[in-house]
CSV table of C-alpha atoms in Angstrom, one decimal:
chain,number,residue,atom,x,y,z
T,52,UNK,CA,70.2,160.5,94.9
T,53,UNK,CA,71.3,157.7,97.1
T,54,UNK,CA,71.9,157.9,100.6
T,55,UNK,CA,75.2,156.9,102.3
T,56,UNK,CA,73.4,153.7,103.1
T,57,UNK,CA,71.8,152.6,100.0
T,58,UNK,CA,75.6,153.1,98.3
T,59,UNK,CA,77.1,150.7,101.0
T,60,UNK,CA,74.4,148.0,100.3
T,61,UNK,CA,75.2,147.1,97.0
T,62,UNK,CA,79.1,146.1,98.0
T,63,UNK,CA,77.9,144.7,101.0
T,64,UNK,CA,75.6,142.1,99.3
T,65,UNK,CA,78.3,141.6,96.8
T,66,UNK,CA,80.8,140.5,99.6
T,67,UNK,CA,78.4,138.2,101.3
T,68,UNK,CA,77.3,136.2,98.2
T,69,UNK,CA,81.0,136.0,97.5
T,70,UNK,CA,81.9,134.7,101.1
T,71,UNK,CA,79.0,132.1,100.9
T,72,UNK,CA,80.5,131.1,97.3
T,73,UNK,CA,84.0,130.5,98.7
T,74,UNK,CA,82.5,128.7,101.7
T,75,UNK,CA,80.7,126.4,99.7
T,76,UNK,CA,83.8,125.7,97.6
T,77,UNK,CA,85.6,125.2,100.5
T,78,UNK,CA,83.5,122.6,102.2
T,79,UNK,CA,84.7,119.1,102.5
T,80,UNK,CA,83.9,116.6,100.1
T,81,UNK,CA,82.5,113.3,101.2
T,82,UNK,CA,84.5,111.5,103.9
T,83,UNK,CA,86.7,108.9,102.4
T,84,UNK,CA,86.1,105.4,104.4
T,85,UNK,CA,88.5,104.5,106.8
T,86,UNK,CA,91.0,101.4,105.4
T,87,UNK,CA,89.8,98.1,106.8
T,88,UNK,CA,93.4,96.6,107.1
T,89,UNK,CA,94.3,98.5,109.8
T,90,UNK,CA,92.2,97.7,113.0
T,91,UNK,CA,92.1,99.1,116.3
T,92,UNK,CA,90.5,98.2,119.6
T,93,UNK,CA,90.8,99.3,123.1
T,94,UNK,CA,90.7,97.9,126.5
T,95,UNK,CA,87.8,98.3,128.4
T,96,UNK,CA,87.5,101.9,129.7
T,97,UNK,CA,88.2,101.0,133.6
T,98,UNK,CA,91.4,99.7,132.3
T,99,UNK,CA,92.8,102.7,130.8
T,100,UNK,CA,94.5,105.1,132.7
T,101,UNK,CA,93.3,108.4,131.4
T,102,UNK,CA,89.8,107.5,132.0
T,103,UNK,CA,90.4,106.3,135.5
T,104,UNK,CA,92.7,109.3,136.3
T,105,UNK,CA,89.6,111.8,134.9
T,106,UNK,CA,86.2,110.0,136.1
T,107,UNK,CA,84.4,113.1,136.1
T,108,UNK,CA,85.3,113.7,132.8
T,109,UNK,CA,86.8,117.3,132.9
T,110,UNK,CA,87.5,119.1,129.5
T,111,UNK,CA,86.0,119.3,126.4
T,112,UNK,CA,87.1,116.0,125.2
T,113,UNK,CA,85.4,113.0,126.0
T,114,UNK,CA,86.6,109.4,126.4
T,115,UNK,CA,84.7,108.5,123.1
T,116,UNK,CA,85.9,111.5,121.3
T,117,UNK,CA,89.6,111.0,121.7
T,118,UNK,CA,89.7,107.2,121.4
T,119,UNK,CA,87.7,107.9,118.0
T,120,UNK,CA,89.8,110.5,116.8
T,121,UNK,CA,93.1,108.1,117.7
T,122,UNK,CA,91.6,105.3,116.1
T,123,UNK,CA,90.8,107.1,113.0
T,124,UNK,CA,94.4,108.7,112.9
T,125,UNK,CA,96.1,105.7,113.5
T,126,UNK,CA,94.6,103.6,110.9
T,127,UNK,CA,95.1,106.6,108.2
T,128,UNK,CA,98.6,106.9,109.1
T,129,UNK,CA,99.3,103.3,109.1
T,130,UNK,CA,97.6,102.6,106.0
T,131,UNK,CA,100.0,104.9,104.3
T,132,UNK,CA,103.3,102.8,104.9
T,133,UNK,CA,101.7,99.1,105.3
T,134,UNK,CA,102.8,97.6,101.9
T,135,UNK,CA,99.8,96.2,99.8
T,136,UNK,CA,98.0,93.2,101.3
T,137,UNK,CA,99.6,93.6,104.7
T,138,UNK,CA,97.0,94.1,107.8
T,139,UNK,CA,98.1,95.3,111.1
T,140,UNK,CA,96.0,95.1,114.4
T,141,UNK,CA,96.4,97.2,117.2
T,142,UNK,CA,95.0,96.8,120.7
T,143,UNK,CA,95.5,99.6,123.4
T,144,UNK,CA,95.9,98.1,126.5
T,145,UNK,CA,96.4,101.6,128.3
T,146,UNK,CA,96.7,105.2,127.5
T,147,UNK,CA,97.4,108.7,129.3
T,148,UNK,CA,97.0,111.4,126.9
T,149,UNK,CA,99.4,114.3,127.2
T,150,UNK,CA,98.9,116.8,130.2
T,151,UNK,CA,96.7,116.6,133.1
T,152,UNK,CA,93.8,118.3,134.8
T,153,UNK,CA,94.9,120.0,138.2
T,154,UNK,CA,91.7,120.6,140.1
T,155,UNK,CA,93.5,122.1,143.1
T,156,UNK,CA,94.2,125.2,141.2
T,157,UNK,CA,90.6,126.5,141.4
T,158,UNK,CA,87.2,125.8,140.0
T,159,UNK,CA,88.2,128.3,137.2
T,160,UNK,CA,90.9,125.7,136.0
T,161,UNK,CA,89.6,122.6,137.0
T,162,UNK,CA,88.8,122.0,133.4
T,163,UNK,CA,92.0,122.8,132.2
T,164,UNK,CA,94.6,120.4,130.9
T,165,UNK,CA,98.2,121.6,132.0
T,166,UNK,CA,101.0,120.4,130.0
T,167,UNK,CA,104.0,119.9,131.8
T,168,UNK,CA,107.1,118.0,131.6
T,169,UNK,CA,105.3,115.5,134.6
T,170,UNK,CA,102.7,114.5,132.2
T,171,UNK,CA,103.9,112.9,128.9
T,172,UNK,CA,101.4,110.9,127.0
T,173,UNK,CA,102.1,107.4,127.4
T,174,UNK,CA,100.4,104.3,125.7
T,175,UNK,CA,100.6,100.5,125.9
T,176,UNK,CA,99.6,98.6,123.0
T,177,UNK,CA,99.8,95.2,121.3
T,178,UNK,CA,100.1,94.9,117.7
T,179,UNK,CA,100.0,91.9,115.0
T,180,UNK,CA,101.4,92.4,111.6
T,181,UNK,CA,99.7,89.8,109.0
T,182,UNK,CA,100.9,89.5,105.9
T,183,UNK,CA,99.0,88.9,102.4
T,184,UNK,CA,98.8,85.1,102.8
T,185,UNK,CA,97.3,85.4,106.5
T,186,UNK,CA,100.9,84.7,108.1
T,187,UNK,CA,101.6,86.5,111.1
T,188,UNK,CA,104.8,88.6,110.3
T,189,UNK,CA,105.4,90.2,113.4
T,190,UNK,CA,103.6,90.6,116.9
T,191,UNK,CA,104.7,92.3,119.9
T,192,UNK,CA,103.8,94.8,122.6
T,193,UNK,CA,105.2,98.2,122.7
T,194,UNK,CA,105.5,100.9,125.6
T,195,UNK,CA,105.1,104.4,124.2
T,196,UNK,CA,106.4,107.5,125.8
T,197,UNK,CA,107.4,110.9,124.8
T,198,UNK,CA,109.1,112.4,127.3
T,199,UNK,CA,110.6,115.2,125.5
T,200,UNK,CA,106.7,116.3,124.2
T,201,UNK,CA,107.0,119.8,124.8
T,202,UNK,CA,110.4,120.3,123.5
T,203,UNK,CA,109.6,119.1,120.0
T,204,UNK,CA,107.4,121.0,117.2
T,205,UNK,CA,104.1,120.2,116.2
T,206,UNK,CA,102.5,120.9,112.8
T,207,UNK,CA,99.3,121.5,114.2
T,208,UNK,CA,98.9,123.5,117.6
T,209,UNK,CA,95.3,123.2,117.5
T,210,UNK,CA,94.5,119.8,118.0
T,211,UNK,CA,93.7,118.9,121.3
T,212,UNK,CA,95.6,115.3,120.5
T,213,UNK,CA,98.7,116.6,118.8
T,214,UNK,CA,101.2,115.3,121.3
T,215,UNK,CA,99.5,111.7,121.3
T,216,UNK,CA,99.3,111.6,117.7
T,217,UNK,CA,103.1,112.7,117.1
T,218,UNK,CA,103.8,109.9,119.8
T,219,UNK,CA,101.7,107.4,117.6
T,220,UNK,CA,103.6,108.8,114.3
T,221,UNK,CA,106.8,107.9,116.1
T,222,UNK,CA,105.6,104.4,116.8
T,223,UNK,CA,104.7,103.7,113.4
T,224,UNK,CA,107.9,105.4,111.8
T,225,UNK,CA,109.9,103.0,114.3
T,226,UNK,CA,108.2,99.8,113.6
T,227,UNK,CA,106.7,99.9,110.1
T,228,UNK,CA,108.3,102.2,107.8
T,229,UNK,CA,111.2,100.5,105.9
T,230,UNK,CA,114.8,101.9,106.6
T,231,UNK,CA,116.7,99.8,104.0
T,232,UNK,CA,115.2,101.9,101.0
C-alpha cells in the first residue's frame, strides 16, 4: 500500500522532467553575429552627460552595459532598413538616458531612476551613410529628444532602456526608411 507521499512523488518527478525538457527547448540558440556594416562608437565617458551626472554609478545598469545594449540595438535595427551594400557609421557625442536619480529622496530611493517629464531621453550623434561604392551618401549630426516619452506606449515594459531604444527607432525611421515605397 502506497503512502500519500509516495503517490505524489511520481507525478512530481514527471512534472519536473517535463519542465526541464521545456526549458531545454526554449533555450536560445547560438547568438547571431551583429552586422558589421553598422558601426557604433562613443565619445569618451567624461563627455557623456549620463556618465557625468551619475559618477557614483547608481542603479543596477552600469555604463558599459547600457552602451553595449544600445549599440547592439542600433546595429540590429539599422541593419534591417539599410539597403544591401550600404554602411552606416554612428558616433554618440552625448547621451542622457530617460529618467534620473534623485538621491535627495532618501537612502532607500537613491538607486531608483525616476521617470518624469523633467528627464526625457536625449542624444547627440553624428552619422555617415556610405554607399556600396564607398562614396558618402549622406552625413550629418542629429540631436534626439523624446519629450513625450511617458505618453507613448512601449512594447517591452521590462526593458530598462525601452524609452531610449524607442528614441533611436524614431531616428532610424525618420532618417533611413524610404517613404516613397
